[in-house]
Each structure stands twice: as structure tokens, then as C-alpha cells.
Short mmCIF file of C-alpha atoms and ligand atoms in Angstrom, two decimals:
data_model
loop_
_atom_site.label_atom_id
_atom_site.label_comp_id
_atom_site.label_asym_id
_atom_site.label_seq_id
_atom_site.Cartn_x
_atom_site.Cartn_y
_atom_site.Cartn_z
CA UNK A 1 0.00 0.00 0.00
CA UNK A 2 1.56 3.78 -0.28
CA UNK A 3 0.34 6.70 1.10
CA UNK A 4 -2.93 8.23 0.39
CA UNK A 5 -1.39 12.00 -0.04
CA UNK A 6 1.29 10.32 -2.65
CA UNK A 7 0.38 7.27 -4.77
CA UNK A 8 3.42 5.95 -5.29
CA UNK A 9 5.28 6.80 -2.78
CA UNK A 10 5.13 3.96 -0.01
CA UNK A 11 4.49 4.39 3.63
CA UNK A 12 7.53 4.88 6.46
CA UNK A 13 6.17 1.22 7.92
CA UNK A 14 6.40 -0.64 4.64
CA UNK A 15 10.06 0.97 3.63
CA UNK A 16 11.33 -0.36 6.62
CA UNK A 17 9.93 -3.90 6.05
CA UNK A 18 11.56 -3.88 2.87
CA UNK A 19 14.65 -1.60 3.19
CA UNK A 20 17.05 -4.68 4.60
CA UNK A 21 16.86 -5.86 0.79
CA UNK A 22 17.72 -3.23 -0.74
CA UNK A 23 20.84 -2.45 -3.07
CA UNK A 24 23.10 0.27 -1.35
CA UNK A 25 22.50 1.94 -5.08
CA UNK A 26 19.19 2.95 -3.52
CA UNK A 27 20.28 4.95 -0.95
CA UNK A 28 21.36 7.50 -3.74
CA UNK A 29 17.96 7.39 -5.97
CA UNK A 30 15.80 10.78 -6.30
CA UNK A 31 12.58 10.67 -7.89
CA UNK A 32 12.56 13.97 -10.56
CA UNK A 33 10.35 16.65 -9.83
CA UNK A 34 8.67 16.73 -13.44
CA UNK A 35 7.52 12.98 -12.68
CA UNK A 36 6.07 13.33 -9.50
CA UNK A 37 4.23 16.26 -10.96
CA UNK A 38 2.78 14.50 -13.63
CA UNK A 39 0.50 12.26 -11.33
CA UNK A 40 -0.72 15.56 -9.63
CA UNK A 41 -1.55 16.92 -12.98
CA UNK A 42 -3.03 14.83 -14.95
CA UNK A 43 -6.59 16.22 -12.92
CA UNK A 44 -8.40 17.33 -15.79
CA UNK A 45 -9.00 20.73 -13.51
CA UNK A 46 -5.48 21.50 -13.20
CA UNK A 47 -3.60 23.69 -16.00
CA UNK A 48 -0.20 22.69 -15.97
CA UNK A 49 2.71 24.51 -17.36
CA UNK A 50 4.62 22.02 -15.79
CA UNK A 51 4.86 19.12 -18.47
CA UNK A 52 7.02 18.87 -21.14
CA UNK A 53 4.44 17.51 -23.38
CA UNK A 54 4.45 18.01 -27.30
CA UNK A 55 1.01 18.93 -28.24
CA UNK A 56 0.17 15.25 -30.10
CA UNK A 57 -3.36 16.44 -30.31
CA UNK A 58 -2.25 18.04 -33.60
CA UNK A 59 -1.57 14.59 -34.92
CA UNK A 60 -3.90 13.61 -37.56
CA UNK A 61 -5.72 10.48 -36.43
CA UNK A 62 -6.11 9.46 -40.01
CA UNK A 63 -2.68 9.80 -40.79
CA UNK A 64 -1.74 7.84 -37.66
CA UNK A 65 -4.66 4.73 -38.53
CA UNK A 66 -3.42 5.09 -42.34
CA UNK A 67 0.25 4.05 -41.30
CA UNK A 68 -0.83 1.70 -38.67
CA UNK A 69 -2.70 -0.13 -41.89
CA UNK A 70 -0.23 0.13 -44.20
CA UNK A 71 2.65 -1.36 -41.17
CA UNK A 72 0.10 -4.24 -40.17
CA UNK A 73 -0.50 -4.82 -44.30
CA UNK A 74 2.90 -4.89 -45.26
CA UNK A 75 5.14 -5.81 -41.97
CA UNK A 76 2.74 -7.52 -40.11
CA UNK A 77 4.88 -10.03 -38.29
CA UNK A 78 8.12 -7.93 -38.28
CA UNK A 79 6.56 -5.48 -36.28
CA UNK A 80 4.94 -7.80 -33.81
CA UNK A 81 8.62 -9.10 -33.52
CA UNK A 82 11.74 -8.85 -31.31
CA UNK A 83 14.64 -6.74 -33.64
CA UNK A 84 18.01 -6.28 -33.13
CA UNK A 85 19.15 -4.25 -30.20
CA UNK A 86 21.08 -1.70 -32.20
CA UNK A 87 18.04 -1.39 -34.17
CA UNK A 88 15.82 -1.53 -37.38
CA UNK A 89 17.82 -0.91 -40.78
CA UNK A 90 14.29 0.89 -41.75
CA UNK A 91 14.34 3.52 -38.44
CA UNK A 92 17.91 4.19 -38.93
CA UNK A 93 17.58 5.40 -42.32
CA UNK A 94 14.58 8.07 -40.78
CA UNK A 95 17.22 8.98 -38.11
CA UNK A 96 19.44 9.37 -40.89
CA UNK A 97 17.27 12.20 -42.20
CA UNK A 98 16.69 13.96 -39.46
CA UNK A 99 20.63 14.31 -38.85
CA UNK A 100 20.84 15.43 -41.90
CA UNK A 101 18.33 18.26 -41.52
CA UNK A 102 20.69 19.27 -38.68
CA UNK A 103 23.53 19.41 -40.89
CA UNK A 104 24.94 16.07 -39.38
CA UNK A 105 25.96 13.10 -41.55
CA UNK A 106 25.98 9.94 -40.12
CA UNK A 107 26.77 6.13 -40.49
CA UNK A 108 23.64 3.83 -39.45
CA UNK A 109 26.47 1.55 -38.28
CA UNK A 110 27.12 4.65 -35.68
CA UNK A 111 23.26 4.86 -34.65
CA UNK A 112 22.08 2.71 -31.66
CA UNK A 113 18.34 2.96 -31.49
CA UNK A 114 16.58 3.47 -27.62
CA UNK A 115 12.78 3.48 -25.87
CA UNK A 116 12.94 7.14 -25.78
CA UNK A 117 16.26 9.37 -25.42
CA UNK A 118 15.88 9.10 -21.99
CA UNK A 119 17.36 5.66 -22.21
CA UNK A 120 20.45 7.02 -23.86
CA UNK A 121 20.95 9.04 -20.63
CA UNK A 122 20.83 5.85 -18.33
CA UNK A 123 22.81 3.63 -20.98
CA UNK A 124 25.57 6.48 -20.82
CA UNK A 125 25.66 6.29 -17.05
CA UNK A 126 25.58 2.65 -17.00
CA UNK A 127 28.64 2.21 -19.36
CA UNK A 128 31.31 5.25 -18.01
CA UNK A 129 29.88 5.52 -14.28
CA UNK A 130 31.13 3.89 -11.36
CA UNK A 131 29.96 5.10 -7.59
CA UNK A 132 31.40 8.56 -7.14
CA UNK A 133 32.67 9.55 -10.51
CA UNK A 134 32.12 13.10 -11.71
CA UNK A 135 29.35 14.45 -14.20
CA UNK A 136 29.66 17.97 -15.32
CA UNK A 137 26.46 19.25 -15.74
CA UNK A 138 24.72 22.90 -16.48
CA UNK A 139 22.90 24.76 -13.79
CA UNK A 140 20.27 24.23 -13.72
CA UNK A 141 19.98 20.82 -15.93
CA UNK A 142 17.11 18.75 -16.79
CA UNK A 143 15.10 17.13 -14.09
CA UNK A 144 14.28 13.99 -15.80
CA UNK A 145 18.68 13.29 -15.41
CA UNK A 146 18.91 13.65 -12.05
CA UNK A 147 16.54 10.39 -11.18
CA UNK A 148 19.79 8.27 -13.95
CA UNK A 149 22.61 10.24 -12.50
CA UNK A 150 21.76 9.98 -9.02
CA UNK A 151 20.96 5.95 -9.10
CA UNK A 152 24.52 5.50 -10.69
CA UNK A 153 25.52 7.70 -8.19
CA UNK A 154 27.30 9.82 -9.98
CA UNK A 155 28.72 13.14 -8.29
CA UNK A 156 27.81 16.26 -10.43
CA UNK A 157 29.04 19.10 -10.68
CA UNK A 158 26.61 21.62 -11.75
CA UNK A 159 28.03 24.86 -13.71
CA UNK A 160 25.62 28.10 -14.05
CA UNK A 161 24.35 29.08 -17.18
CA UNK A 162 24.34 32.68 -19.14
CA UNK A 163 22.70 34.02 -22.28
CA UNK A 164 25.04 31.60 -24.22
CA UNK A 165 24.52 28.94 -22.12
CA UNK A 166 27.40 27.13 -20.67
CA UNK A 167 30.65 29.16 -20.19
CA UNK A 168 33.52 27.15 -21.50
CA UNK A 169 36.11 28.90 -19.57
CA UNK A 170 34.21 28.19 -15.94
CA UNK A 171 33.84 24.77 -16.99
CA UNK A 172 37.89 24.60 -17.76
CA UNK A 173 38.43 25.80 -14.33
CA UNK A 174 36.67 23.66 -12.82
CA UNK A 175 37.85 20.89 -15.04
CA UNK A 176 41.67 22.30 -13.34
CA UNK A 177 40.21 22.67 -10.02
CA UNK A 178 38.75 18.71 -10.32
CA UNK A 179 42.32 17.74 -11.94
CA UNK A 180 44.22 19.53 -8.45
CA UNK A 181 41.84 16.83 -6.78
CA UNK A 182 43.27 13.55 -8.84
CA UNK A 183 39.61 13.66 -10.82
CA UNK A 184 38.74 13.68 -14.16
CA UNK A 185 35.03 13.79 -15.04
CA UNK A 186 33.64 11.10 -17.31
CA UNK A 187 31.41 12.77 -19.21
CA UNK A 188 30.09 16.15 -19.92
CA UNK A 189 26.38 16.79 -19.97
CA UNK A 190 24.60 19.59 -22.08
CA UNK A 191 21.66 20.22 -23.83
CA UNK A 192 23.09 22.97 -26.49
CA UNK A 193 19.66 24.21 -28.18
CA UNK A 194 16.63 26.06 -26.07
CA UNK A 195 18.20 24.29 -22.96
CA UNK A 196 15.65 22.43 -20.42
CA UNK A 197 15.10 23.51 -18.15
CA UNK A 198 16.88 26.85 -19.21
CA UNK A 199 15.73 28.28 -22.47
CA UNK A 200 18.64 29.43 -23.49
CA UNK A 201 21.45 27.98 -26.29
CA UNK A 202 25.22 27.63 -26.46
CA UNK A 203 26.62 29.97 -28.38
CA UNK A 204 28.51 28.78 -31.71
CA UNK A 205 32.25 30.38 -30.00
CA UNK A 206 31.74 28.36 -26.44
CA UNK A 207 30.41 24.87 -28.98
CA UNK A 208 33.74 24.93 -30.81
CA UNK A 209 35.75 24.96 -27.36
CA UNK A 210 33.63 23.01 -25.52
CA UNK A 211 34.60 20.50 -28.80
CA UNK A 212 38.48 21.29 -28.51
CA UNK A 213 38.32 21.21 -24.35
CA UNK A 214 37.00 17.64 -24.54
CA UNK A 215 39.38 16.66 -27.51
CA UNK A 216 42.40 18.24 -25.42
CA UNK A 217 41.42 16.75 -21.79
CA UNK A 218 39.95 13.51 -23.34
CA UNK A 219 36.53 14.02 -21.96
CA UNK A 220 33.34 12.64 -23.15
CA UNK A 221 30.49 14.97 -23.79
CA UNK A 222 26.93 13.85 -24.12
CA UNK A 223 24.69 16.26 -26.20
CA UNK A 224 20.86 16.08 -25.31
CA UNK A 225 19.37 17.09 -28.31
CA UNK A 226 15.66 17.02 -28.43
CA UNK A 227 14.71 20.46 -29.74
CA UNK A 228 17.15 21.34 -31.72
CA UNK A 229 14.55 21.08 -34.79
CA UNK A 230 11.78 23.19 -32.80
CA UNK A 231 13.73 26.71 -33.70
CA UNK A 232 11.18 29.22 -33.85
CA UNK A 233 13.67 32.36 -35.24
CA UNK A 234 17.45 32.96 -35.71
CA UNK A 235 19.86 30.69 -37.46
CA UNK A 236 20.44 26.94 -36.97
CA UNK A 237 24.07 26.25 -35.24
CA UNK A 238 25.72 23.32 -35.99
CA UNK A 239 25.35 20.24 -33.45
CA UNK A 240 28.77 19.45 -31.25
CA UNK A 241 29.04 16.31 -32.84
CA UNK A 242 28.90 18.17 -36.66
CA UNK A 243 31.73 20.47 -34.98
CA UNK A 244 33.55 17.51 -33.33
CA UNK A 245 33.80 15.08 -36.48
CA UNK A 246 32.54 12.02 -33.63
CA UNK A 247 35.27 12.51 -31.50
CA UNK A 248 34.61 12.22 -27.79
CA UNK A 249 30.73 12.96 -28.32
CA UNK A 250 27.51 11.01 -27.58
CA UNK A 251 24.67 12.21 -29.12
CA UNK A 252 21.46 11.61 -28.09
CA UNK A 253 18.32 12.11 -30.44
CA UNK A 254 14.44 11.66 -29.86
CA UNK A 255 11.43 11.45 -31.80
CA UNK A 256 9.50 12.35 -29.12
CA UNK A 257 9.20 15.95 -29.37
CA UNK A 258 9.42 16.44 -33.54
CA UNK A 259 6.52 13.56 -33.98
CA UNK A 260 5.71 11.74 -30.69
CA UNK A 261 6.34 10.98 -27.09
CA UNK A 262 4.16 7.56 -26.97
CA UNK A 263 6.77 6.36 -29.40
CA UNK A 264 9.28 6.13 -27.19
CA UNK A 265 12.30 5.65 -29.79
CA UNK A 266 15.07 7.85 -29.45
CA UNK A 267 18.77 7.00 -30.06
CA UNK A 268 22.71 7.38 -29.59
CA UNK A 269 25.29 8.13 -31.88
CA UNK A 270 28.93 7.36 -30.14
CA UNK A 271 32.04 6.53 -30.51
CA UNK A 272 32.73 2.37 -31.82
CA UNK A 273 33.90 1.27 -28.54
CA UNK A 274 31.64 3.35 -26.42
CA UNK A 275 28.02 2.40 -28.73
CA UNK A 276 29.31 -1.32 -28.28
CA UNK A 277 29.59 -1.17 -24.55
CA UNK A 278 25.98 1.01 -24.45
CA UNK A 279 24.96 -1.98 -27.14
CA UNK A 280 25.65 -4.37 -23.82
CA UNK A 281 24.06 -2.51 -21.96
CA UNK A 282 20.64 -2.08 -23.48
CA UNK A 283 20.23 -5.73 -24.07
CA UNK A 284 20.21 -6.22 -20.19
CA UNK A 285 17.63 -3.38 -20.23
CA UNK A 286 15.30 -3.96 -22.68
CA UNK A 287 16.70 -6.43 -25.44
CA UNK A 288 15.70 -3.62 -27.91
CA UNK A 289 13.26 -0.65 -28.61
CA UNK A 290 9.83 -1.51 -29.91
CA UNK A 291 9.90 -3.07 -33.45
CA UNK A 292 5.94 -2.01 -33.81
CA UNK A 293 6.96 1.76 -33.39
CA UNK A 294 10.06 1.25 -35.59
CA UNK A 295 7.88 0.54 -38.55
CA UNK A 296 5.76 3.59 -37.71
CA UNK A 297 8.42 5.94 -37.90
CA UNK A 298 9.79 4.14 -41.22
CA UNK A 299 6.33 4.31 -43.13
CA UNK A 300 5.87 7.69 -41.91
CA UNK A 301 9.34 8.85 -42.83
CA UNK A 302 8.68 6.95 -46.27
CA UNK A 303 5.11 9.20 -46.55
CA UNK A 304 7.31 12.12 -46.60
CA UNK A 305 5.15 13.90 -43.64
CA UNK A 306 7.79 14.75 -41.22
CA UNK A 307 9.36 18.01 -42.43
CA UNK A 308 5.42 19.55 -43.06
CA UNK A 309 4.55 18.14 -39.70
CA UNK A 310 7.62 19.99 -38.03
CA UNK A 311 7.02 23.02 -39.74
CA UNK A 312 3.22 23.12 -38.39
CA UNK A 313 4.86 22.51 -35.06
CA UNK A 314 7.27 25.13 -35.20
CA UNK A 315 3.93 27.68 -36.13
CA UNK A 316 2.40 26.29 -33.27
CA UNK A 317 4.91 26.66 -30.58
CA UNK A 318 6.12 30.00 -31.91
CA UNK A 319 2.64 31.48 -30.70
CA UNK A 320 2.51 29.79 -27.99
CA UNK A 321 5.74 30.96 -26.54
CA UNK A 322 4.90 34.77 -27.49
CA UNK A 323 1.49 34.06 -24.99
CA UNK A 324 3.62 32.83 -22.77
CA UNK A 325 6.38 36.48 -22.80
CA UNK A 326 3.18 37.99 -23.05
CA UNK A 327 1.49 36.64 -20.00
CA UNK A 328 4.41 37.09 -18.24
CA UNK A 329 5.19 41.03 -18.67
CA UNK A 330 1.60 41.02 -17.55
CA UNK A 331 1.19 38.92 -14.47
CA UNK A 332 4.76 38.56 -12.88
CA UNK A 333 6.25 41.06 -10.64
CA UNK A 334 8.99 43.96 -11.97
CA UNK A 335 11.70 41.89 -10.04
CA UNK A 336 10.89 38.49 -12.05
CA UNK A 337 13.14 37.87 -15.00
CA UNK A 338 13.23 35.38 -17.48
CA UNK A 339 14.55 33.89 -20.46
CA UNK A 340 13.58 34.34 -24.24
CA UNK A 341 14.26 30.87 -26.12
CA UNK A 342 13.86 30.94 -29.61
CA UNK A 343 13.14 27.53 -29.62
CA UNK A 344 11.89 24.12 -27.67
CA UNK A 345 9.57 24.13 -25.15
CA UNK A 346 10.55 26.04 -21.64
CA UNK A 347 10.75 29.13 -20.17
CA UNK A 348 13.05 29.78 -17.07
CA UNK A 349 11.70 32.26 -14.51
CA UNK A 350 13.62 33.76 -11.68
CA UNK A 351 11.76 36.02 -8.75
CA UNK A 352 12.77 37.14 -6.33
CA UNK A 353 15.60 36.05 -4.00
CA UNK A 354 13.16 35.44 -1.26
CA UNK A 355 10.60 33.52 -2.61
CA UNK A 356 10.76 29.96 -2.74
CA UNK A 357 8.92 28.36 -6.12
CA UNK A 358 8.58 25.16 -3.96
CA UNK A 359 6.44 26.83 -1.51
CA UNK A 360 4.40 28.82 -4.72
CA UNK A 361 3.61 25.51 -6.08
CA UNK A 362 1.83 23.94 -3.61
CA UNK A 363 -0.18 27.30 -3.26
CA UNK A 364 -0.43 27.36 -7.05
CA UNK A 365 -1.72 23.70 -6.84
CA UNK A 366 -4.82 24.71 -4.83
CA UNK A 367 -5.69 27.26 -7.64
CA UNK A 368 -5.43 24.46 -9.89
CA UNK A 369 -2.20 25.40 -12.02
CA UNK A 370 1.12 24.06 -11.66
CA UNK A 371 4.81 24.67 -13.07
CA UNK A 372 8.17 22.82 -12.10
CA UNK A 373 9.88 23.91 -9.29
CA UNK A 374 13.59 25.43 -10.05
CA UNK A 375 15.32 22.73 -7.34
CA UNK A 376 13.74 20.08 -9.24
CA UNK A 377 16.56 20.99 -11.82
CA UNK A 378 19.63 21.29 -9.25
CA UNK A 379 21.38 18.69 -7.32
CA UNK A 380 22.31 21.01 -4.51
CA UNK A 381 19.32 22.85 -3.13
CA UNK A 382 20.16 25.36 -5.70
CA UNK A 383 17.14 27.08 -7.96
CA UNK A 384 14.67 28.28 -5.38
CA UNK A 385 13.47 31.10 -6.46
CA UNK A 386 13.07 29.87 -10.09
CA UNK A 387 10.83 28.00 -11.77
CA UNK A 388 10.01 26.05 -15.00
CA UNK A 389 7.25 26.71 -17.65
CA UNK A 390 5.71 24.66 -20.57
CA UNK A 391 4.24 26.35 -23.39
CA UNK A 392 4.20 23.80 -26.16
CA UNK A 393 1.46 21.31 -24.10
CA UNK A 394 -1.36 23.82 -23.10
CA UNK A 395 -3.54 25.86 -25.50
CA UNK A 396 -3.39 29.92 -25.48
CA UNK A 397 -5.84 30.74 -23.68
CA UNK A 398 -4.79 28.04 -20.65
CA UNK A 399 -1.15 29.29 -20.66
CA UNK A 400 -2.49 33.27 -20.14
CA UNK A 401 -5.02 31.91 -17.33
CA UNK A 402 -2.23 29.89 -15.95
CA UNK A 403 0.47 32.53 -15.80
CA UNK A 404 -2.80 35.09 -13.91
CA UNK A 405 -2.78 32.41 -11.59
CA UNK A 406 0.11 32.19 -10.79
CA UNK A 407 1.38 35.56 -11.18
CA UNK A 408 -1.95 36.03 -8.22
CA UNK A 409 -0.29 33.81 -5.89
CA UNK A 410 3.45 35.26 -6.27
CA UNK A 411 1.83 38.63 -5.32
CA UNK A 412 0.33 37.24 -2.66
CA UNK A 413 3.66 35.59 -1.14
CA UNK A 414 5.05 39.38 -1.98
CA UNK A 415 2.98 41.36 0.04
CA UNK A 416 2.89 39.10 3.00
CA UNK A 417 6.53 39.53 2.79
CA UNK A 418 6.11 43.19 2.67
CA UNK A 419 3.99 43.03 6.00
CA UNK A 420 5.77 40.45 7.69
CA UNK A 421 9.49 42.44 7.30
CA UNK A 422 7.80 46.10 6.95
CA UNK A 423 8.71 46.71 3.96
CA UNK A 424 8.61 45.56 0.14
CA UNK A 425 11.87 43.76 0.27
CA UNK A 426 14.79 44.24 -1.72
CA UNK A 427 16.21 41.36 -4.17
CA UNK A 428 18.79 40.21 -1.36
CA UNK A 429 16.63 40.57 1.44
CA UNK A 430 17.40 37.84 3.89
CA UNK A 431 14.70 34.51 5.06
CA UNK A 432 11.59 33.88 3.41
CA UNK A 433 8.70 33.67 5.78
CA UNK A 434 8.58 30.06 7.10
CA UNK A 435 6.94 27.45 4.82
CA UNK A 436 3.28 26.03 5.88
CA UNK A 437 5.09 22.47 6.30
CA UNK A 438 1.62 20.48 5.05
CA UNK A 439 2.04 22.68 1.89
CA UNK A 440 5.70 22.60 1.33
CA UNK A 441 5.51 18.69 1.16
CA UNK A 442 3.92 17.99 -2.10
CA UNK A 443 7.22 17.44 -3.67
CA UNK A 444 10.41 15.93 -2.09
CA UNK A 445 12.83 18.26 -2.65
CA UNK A 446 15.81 19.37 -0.77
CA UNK A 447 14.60 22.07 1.86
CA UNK A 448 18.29 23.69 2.47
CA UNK A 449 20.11 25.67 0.19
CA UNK A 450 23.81 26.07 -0.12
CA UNK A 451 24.45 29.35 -1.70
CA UNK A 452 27.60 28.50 -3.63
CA UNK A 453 27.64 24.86 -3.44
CA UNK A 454 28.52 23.60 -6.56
CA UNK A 455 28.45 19.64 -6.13
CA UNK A 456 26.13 17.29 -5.39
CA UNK A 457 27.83 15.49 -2.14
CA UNK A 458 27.91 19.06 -0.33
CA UNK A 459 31.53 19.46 -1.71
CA UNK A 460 32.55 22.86 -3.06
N1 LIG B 501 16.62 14.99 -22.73
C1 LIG B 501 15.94 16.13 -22.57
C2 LIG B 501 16.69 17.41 -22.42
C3 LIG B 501 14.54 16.13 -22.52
O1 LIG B 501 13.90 17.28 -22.37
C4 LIG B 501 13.87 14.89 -22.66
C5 LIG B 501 12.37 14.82 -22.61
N2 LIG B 501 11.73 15.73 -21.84
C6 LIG B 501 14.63 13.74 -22.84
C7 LIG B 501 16.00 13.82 -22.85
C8 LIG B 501 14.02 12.39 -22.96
O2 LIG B 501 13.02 12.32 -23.90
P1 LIG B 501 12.44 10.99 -24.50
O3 LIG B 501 12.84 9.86 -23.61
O4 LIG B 501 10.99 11.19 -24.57
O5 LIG B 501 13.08 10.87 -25.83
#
């Protein structure tokens, strides 16, 4: 049984019956802050900016029973059949095509297909990471890494973003500082294009060092690149692994977010040596990704649907993101900032100092709207005053009456500060006023920040 307040999360009484058989592994696992949200807010009531959800409602269901025919028709058995682990020949070649579209050439031999990129991430920590090896990571990163980090108990080192995302030159001195120590990081974690949970993208100067940095120091680097198709204005910049020529990069790819989620096919491009290893890996996972979907994507790719599909997409979005600016300059205090991606899916938003966005949501949650957190994207108790919002899930009119409420309940927490200190506080005033503990519980997230703590373990 688990408790009533938290479906899945079990009771103190039955841990403990449990815990004695537990891997020491376990100790280390988090639960991301994205997925705990998504049982809260799947109420039909509540609007949630807190999703990452691709709007598949635009999907044509004819096009989608068409291919279904046409794969049960022609492939009938194949697709109701185990494949390879590295993959279908027939997905490959759609991968294939959407490197290419990125400006990146590569060999199917090169391509290891996944359930979703999100497999790529684990798959990369289960081949380079042993207990207490280092991850450089930005600040803040994506949410839904933490839960694959943290089980391999990795040690990451989170490095702030700017504008441009990433700077190379922190990250150098850090990768000195972690040298000093005797440690050299396995991999390198970014998400170049319309960052998530950041919004923002690395800039083409820091891409080609952050290339030559890992070349020079013999680093890995993994590049998350989900959205780097969804670019809604300015030029496209080559990927890191365009820039790189291979060397030293894993790339991860997804359907999910250029046709669909419920697909869950993604996949890795890596080095020989490192795919092989991953290769291993998978077939303890999974044996392979899901031959039915495979043949999907293939007949679709061979319908020649994708790059229209995209394009409606990118319309889509675009607006939707403008709402969202818009709804902010409206709603959000003069003291909130916030990014402007010109592409994928998030906004970042920072308030005030003293204001805690873990607090907001559960007060947001009774009004029925909900965003993610900003700790839910740190390791460290970092992010508290920011938070996360969707804009690609939720229609216009539910992202401008989501940002009103929520925008309601930050004035709220702003004026009580006002009353409670005397005065309308300045950006670095001091303590918050003290959580309601029965509200500040609807997500497990660390309660302490450590201004300046970089790594995960407490370590600066
Ligand atoms: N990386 C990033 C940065 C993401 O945003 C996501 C999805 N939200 C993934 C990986 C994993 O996506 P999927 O497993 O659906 O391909």
C-alpha cells in the first residue's frame, strides 16, 4: 500500500519492512520533480505549465490509422517481432534524415536505437559511471537526469548558465580545479539548443571549445538534443558532434518531441567502442526498442510527412511561446526575470531572491495550475526562487489563465513579505517567511540551500 497523499510513494512502515533488501545503489535514488508532478496533474482541472508535453493532439488520427494499416498490411509479423538491439535498418535510415536536416551526416552503423532518449541518458551512465565519478552538468539541468545520474551515483558538478549557455572557460576551471583533486570527469552533460530547463542555447564560440576542451582533456560529452529542430527564429548552429567530427561525443536524439512521445524511440550516436559497450548494456535493459513503433516511424518517414509536420509545429509553438512572454510582462512582478528561447519548449523564470517556487507551487496547486519547481533541476538545493514553464502542451488561452494564476499567488507571497518584514523587500533581502510544512511537502525536494555549493555530495 503507499500513502494516500502520494500514490506511489510507499508508507515509512512498509520501507522499513523492505529496506534490509535493498541495493546500497538505492540509498542515492531521487525521484525527478517533473515525474512526480505529472500524477498531480493529470486532474483534468489542473492547467499545468509544468509538463514537457508536445502537443500530439495536432496529430492527424487518419494519418496515424493510415500508417498503422499500411505497417500491419505490409510488416505484419516484423513489427509484432523482437529486432536487433542496435536497431531496425528501416528507423535508422529516418534517423538518418533527421541528422541530416541538422547538418549532421551519419553512419547507421554509428546509430544505436533506444525506448525514448531518456534511455540514452541511463545507458551512458551505465557504461562510463562507477559510484562517485564526476558528471559535469549545467545549472540548472534537466530534471528527468537527475533520477539516472543519481541511481549511478554519480557526483555532479553543476556549472551556471548565461545568455550563451554554458561558459567554456568556468567549466575549464573547474575541469583544473577537479584535476588539483586527482579527478577527471567522465562525461560532460549539455543540452546545447533552447536548454531544459533553461531556455537558453550555447553559443557557436563556447560549442567549438567546448569540442576542442574535450578533444584536449579527453573528456566525453553527451549532447541532449531534443529540440534542436523546434527553432522558432534565428539561425540553426551546428550540433557538437557536426563540430567535433565524432570525437569524444555522444549524441542523443528523440522522436518524441518532432513527432511523438508515446513512441518512445530515441537514439545514440557514439564513438565504436563506447556504442558497443551502451549496445551491452541495453540488451540487459530492454533487449531492444519496440519493433511495432520502428515501422511507424519508417512508413511515416517513407510518406514524406515529417518536415510539413515539423514546420506546423514550429507555427504552433512559436505562438505559444509569445502568450507565454506575453502573459508574463503582464502577471509577474517587476523583479521576475526570465529567459527568451527561440526555440523548444521552456521558459526559465527567476523572482525574487526570497521567494521559494517550492512553496508557490503547492499554493499554485490549490488554484489548480502548476509549473516545475527550479530545485527540481539542481542537485544542490540550488534554484529556489526559479521556476520552469511549458508552453508547447497547453492551449493559449490556458497558458495566459495559468500565468494570472500564478502571477496572483506570487503577489500574494510578496505582500505578506512586505507586512511580515515592513517593507517591500529588496532582491537580497534575507529569510523567506517560514513554509506552511503540510504545503511545502507535495514534492520531495531538498529544503536547504547552499548558496555557492557547486556539487552534489555538499563538496565545493
Ligand atoms: N533529454 C531532454 C533534455 C529532454 O527534455 C527529454 C524529454 N523531456 C529527454 C532527454 C528524454 O526524452 P524521451 O525519452 O521522450 O526521448
Amino acid at each position: 500500500m503507499s500513502s494516500p497523499r502520494h500514490p506511489q510513494r510507499p508508507a515509512a512502515h512498509e520501507l522499513e519492512r523492505y529496506a534490509g533488501l535493498f541495493a546500497s545503489r538505492t540509498r542515492a535514488m531521487k525521484s525527478s520533480a517533473m515525474r512526480d508532478l505529472m500524477a498531480i496533474t493529470e486532474r483534468p482541472e489542473v492547467i499545468s505549465l509544468a509538463g514537457g508535453l508536445p502537443d500530439t493532439s495536432t496529430f492527424p488520427a487518419e494519418s496515424f490509422a493510415a500508417i498503422m494499416a499500411k505497417v500491419a498490411v505490409d510488416n505484419c509479423a516484423a513489427a509484432l517481432q523482437y529486432g536487433p538491439t542496435e536497431g531496425l535498418l528501416i528507423a535508422k535510415d529516418a534517423i538518418r534524415r533527421v541528422m541530416a536536416a541538422e547538418g549532421t551526416e551519419v553512419d547507421p552503423e554509428d546509430i544505436l536505437v533506444t525506448t525514448g532518449g531518456q534511455q540514452v541518458i541511463d545507458l551512458v551512465c551505465k557504461t562510463l559511471i562507477d559510484p562517485g565519478d564526476v558528471i559535469v552538468a549545467e545549472a540548472p539541468t534537466y530534471p528527468g537526469a537527475i533520477p539516472a545520474f543519481c541511481s549511478y551515483q554519480a557526483d555532479v558538478v553543476q556549472i551556471e548558465m548565461d545568455a550563451d549557455g554554458m561558459p567554456i572557460d568556468v567549466l575549464e576551471e573547474t575541469l583544473d580545479s577537479l584535476e588539483r583533486e586527482g579527478r577527471r570527469p567522465k562525461f560532460i552533460y549539455t543540452i546545447p539548443n533552447f536548454q531544459n530547463p533553461g531556455g537558453v542555447t550555447m553559443s557557436l564560440p563556447r560549442r567549438k571549445r567546448l569540442v576542442e576542451v574535450a578533444a584536449e582533456r579527453e573528456i566525453l560529452v553527451l549532447e541532449d538534443n531534443p529540440y534542436g529542430l523546434l527553432r522558432y527564429e534565428g539561425e540553426p548552429l551546428p550540433t557538437l558532434m557536426s563540430l567535433a567530427g565524432g570525437e569524444y561525443i555522444i549524441y542523443l536524439g528523440t522522436f518524441s518531441k518532432i513527432l511523438s512521445a508515446g513512441l518512445r524511440l530515441g537514439w545514440a550516436v557514439a564513438p565504436a567502442p563506447v556504442l558497443a559497450k551502451m549496445n551491452m548494456g541495453k540488451q540487459g535493459a530492454d533487449l531492444c526498442s519496440s519493433s511495432l513503433t520502428q515501422h511507424f516511424v519508417a512508413q511515416y518517414f517513407a510518406e514524406g510527412r515529417w518536415e510539413p509536420y515539423l514546420q506546423s509545429l514550429r507555427q504552433l509553438y512559436r505562438g505559444r511561446r509569445d502568450t507565454l512572454l506575453g502573459a508574463l510582462a503582464e502577471h509577474f512582478p517587476a523583479e521576475a526575470t526570465w529567459t527568451q528561447p527561440q526555440g523548444g519548449l521552456f521558459v526559465w523564470a527567476t523572482l525574487p531572491e526570497y521567494l521559494d517556487t517550492t512553496d508557490l507551487l503547492a499554493r499554485a496547486l490549490q488554484r489548480n495550475v502548476a509549473f516545475v519547481p527550479g530545485r527540481g533541476a539542481y542537485l544542490d538545493g540550488r534554484g529556489a526562487a526559479s521556476m520552469r514553464l511549458n508552453f508547447s502542451g497547453v492551449s493559449d488561452a490556458e497558458i495566459r489563465e495559468g500565468v494570472r494564476r500564478i502571477g496572483e499567488v506570487i503577489g500574494e507571497q510578496v505582500e505578506l513579505f512586505g507586512t511580515l518584514t515592513g517593507s517591500r523587500p529588496a532582491a537580497a533581502a534575507p529569510a523567506a517567511p517560514a513554509p506552511d510544512a503540510e504545503l511545502a511537502d507535495v514534492l520531495q525536494l531538498p529544503r536547504t540551500p547552499r548558496p555557492g555549493a557547486q556539487r552534489s555530495d555538499g563538496r565545493r
